[in-house]
PDB file of C-alpha atoms in Angstrom:
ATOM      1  CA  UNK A   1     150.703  86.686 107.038  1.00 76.00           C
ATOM      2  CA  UNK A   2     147.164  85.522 108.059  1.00 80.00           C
ATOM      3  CA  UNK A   3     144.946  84.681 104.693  1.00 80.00           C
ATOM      4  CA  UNK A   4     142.033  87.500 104.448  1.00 78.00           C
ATOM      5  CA  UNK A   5     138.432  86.334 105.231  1.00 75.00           C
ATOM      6  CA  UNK A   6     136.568  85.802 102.349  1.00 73.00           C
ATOM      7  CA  UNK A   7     133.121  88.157 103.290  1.00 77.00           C
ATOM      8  CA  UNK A   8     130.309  86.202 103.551  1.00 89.00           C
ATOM      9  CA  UNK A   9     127.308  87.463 101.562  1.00 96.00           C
ATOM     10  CA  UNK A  10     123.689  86.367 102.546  1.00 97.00           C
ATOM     11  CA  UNK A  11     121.280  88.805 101.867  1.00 98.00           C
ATOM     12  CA  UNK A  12     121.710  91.299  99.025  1.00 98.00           C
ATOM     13  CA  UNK A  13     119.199  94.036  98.154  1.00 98.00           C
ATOM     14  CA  UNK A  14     119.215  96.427  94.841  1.00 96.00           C
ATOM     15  CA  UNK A  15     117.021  99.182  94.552  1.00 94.00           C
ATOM     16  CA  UNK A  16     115.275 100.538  91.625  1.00 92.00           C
ATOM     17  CA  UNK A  17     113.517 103.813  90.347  1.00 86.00           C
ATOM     18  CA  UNK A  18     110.284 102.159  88.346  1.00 85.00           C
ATOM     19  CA  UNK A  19     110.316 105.396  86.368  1.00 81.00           C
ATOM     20  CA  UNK A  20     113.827 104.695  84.620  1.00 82.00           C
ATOM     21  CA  UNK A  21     113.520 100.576  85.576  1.00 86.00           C
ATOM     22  CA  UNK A  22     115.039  99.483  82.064  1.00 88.00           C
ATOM     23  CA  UNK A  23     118.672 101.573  83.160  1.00 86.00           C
ATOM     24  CA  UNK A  24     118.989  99.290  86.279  1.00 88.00           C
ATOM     25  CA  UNK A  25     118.962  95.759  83.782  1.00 91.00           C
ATOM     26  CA  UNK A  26     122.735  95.711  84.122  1.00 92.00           C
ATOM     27  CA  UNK A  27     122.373  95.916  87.878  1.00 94.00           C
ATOM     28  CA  UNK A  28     119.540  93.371  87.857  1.00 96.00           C
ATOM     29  CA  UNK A  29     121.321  90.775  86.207  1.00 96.00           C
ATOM     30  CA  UNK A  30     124.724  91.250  88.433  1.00 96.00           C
ATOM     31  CA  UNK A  31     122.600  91.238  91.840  1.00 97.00           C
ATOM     32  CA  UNK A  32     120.823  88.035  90.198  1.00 97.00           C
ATOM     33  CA  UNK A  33     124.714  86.197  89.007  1.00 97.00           C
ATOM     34  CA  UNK A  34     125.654  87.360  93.058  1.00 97.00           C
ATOM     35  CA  UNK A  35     122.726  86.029  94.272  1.00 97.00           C
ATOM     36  CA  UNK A  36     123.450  82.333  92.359  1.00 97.00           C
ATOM     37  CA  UNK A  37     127.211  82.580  93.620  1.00 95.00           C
ATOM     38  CA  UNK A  38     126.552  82.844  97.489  1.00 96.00           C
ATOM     39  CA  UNK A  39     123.044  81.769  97.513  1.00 96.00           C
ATOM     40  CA  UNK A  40     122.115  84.806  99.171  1.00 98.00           C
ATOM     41  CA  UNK A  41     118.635  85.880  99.753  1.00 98.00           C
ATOM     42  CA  UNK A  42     117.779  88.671  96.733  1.00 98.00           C
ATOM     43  CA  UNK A  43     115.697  91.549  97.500  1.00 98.00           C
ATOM     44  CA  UNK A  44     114.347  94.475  94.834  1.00 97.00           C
ATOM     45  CA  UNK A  45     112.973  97.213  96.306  1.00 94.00           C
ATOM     46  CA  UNK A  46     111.809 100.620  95.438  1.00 91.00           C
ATOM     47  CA  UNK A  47     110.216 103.528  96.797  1.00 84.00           C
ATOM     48  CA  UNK A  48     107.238 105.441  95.759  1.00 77.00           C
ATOM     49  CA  UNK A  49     106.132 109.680  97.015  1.00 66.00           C
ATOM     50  CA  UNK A  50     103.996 109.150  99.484  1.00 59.00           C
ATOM     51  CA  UNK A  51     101.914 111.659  97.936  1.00 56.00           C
ATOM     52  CA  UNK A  52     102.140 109.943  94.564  1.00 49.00           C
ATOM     53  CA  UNK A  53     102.855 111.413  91.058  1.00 52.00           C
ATOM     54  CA  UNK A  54      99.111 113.279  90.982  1.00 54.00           C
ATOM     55  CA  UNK A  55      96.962 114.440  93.773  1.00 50.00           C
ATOM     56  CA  UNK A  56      94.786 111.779  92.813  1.00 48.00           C
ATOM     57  CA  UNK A  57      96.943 108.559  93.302  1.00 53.00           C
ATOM     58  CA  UNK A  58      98.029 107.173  96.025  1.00 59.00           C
ATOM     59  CA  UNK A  59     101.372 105.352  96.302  1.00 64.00           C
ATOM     60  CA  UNK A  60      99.913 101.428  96.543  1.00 73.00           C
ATOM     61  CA  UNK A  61      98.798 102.165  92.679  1.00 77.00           C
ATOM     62  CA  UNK A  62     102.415 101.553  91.716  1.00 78.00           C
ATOM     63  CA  UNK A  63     102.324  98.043  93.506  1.00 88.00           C
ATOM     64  CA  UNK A  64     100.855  96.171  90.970  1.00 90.00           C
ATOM     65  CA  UNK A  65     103.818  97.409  88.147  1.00 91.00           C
ATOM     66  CA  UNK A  66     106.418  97.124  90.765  1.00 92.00           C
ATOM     67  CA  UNK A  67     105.048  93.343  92.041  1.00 94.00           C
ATOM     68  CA  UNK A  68     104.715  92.170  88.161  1.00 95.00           C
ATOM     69  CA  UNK A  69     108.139  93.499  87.358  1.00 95.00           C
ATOM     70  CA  UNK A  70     109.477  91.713  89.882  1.00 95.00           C
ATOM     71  CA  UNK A  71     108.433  88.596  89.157  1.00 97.00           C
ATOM     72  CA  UNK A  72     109.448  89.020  85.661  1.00 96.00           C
ATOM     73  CA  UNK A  73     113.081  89.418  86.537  1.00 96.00           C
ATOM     74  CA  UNK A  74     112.531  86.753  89.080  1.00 97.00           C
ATOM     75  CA  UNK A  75     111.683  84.309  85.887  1.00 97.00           C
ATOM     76  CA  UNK A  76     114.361  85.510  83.791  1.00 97.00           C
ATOM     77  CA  UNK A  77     117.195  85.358  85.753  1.00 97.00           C
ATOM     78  CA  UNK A  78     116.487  82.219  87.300  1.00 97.00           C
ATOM     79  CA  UNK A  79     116.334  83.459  91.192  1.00 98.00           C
ATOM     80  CA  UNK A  80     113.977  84.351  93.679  1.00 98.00           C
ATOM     81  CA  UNK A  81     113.006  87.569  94.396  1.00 98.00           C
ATOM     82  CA  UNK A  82     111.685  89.411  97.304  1.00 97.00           C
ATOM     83  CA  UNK A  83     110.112  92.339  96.607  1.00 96.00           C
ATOM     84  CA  UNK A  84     110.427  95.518  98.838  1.00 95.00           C
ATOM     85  CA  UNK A  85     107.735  98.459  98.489  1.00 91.00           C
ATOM     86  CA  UNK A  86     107.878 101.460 100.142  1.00 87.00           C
ATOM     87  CA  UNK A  87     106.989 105.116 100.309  1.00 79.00           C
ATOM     88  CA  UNK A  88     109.507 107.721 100.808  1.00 73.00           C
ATOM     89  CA  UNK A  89     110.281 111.259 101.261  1.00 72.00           C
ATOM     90  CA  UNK A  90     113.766 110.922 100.511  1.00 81.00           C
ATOM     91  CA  UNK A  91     114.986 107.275  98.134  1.00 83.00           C
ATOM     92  CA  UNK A  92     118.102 107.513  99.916  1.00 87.00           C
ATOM     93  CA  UNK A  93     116.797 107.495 103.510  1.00 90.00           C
ATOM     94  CA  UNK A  94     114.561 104.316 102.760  1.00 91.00           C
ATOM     95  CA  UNK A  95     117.260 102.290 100.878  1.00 93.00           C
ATOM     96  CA  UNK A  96     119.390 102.742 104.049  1.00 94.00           C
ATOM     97  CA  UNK A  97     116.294 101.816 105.921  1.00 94.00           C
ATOM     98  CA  UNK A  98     115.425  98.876 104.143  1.00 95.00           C
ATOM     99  CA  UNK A  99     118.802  97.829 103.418  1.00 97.00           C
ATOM    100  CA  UNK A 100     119.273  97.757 107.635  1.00 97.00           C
ATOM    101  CA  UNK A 101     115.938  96.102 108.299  1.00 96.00           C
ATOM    102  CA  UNK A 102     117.077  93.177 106.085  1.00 97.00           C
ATOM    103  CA  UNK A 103     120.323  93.006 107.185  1.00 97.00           C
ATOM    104  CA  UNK A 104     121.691  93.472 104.166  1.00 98.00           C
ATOM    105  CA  UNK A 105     124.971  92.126 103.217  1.00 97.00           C
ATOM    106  CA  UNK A 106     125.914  93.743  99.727  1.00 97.00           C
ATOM    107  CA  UNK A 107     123.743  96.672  98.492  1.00 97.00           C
ATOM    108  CA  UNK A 108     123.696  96.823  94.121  1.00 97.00           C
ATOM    109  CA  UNK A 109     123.048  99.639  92.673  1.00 92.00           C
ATOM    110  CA  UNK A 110     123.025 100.926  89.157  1.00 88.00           C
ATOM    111  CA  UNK A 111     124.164 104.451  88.649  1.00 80.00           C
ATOM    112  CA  UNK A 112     124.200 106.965  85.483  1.00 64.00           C
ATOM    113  CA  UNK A 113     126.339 108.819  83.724  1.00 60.00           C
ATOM    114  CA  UNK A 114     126.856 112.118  85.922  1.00 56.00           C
ATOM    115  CA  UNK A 115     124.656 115.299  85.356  1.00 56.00           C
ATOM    116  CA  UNK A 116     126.831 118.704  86.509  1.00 53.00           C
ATOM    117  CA  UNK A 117     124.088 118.083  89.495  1.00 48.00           C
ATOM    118  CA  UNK A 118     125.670 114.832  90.738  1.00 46.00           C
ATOM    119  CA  UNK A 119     129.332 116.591  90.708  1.00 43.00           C
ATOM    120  CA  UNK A 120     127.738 119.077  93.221  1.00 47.00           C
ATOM    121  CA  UNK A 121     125.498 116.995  95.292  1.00 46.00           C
ATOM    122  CA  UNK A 122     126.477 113.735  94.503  1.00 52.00           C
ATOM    123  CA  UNK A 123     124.480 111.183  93.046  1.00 71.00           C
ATOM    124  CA  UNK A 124     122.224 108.776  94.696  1.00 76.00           C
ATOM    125  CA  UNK A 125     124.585 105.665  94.256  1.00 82.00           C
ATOM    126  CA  UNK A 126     127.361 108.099  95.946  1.00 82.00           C
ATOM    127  CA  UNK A 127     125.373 109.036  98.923  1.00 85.00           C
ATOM    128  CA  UNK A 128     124.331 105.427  99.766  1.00 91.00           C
ATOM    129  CA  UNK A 129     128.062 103.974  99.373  1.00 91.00           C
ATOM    130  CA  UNK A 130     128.761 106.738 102.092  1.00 91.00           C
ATOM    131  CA  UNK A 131     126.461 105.555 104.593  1.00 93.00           C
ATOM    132  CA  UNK A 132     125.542 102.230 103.635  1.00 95.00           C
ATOM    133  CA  UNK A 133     126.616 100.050 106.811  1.00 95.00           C
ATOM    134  CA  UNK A 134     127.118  97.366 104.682  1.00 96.00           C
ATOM    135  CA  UNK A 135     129.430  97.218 101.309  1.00 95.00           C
ATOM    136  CA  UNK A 136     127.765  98.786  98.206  1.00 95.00           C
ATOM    137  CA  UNK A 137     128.629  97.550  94.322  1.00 95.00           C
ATOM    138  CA  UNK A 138     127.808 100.491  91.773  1.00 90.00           C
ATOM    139  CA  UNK A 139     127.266  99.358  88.234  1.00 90.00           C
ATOM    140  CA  UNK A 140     127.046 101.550  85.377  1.00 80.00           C
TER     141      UNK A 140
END
């Protein structure tokens, strides 16, 4: 029996909502222990409405938080960070995106605990890990 090939990994990406950025710290930290193990390349990115939250914002004024945050988790996990910022009419559309334009290798994503929504649409994590063309770890 041939011996299976051990997948190489050399780019990993994980995507985060800023609004609910403190649930993805499991994630984060498992992307970042990856990321030392196969000394892949480590991109965060998120995606912001391209309308923003008010009429009067614009989607860059979330750069700033999402750049600073970034580095932070760069510094305390030991690992550098590239960060990915874009704008989005559907999250799930630009993670596949982005995850492609890297050539991504191993997506990360954290995930919730399911809302009677998710059991009927499925959950973001869920949808990606469908039509990620790459292999996608979900950490609660």
């Amino acid at each position: 029996m041939p011996k299976p090939k051990t997948p190489e990994i050399k780019t990993i990406m994980l995507p985060v909502d800023m609004r609910h950025k403190e649930q993805s710290a499991d994630a984060i930290a498992m992307a970042a222990q990856l990321t030392k193990s196969f000394g892949a390349d480590f991109y965060v990115m998120t995606a912001a409405h391209p309308l923003g939250d008010e009429i009067t914002e614009f989607p860059e004024h979330h750069k700033p938080e999402f750049e600073k945050y970034i580095q932070e988790m760069a510094s305390a996990h030991g690992v550098s960070i590239t960060a990915l910022f874009r704008h989005h009419q559907s999250a799930e559309k630009m993670i596949l995106e982005a995850a492609e334009e890297i050539k991504a290798d191993l997506i990360v994503m954290h995930t919730h605990d399911p809302k009677i929504t998710d059991h009927l649409f499925g959950s973001h994590a869920s949808h990606i890990a469908l039509h990620a063309s790459c292999s996608v770890m979900v950490v609660r």
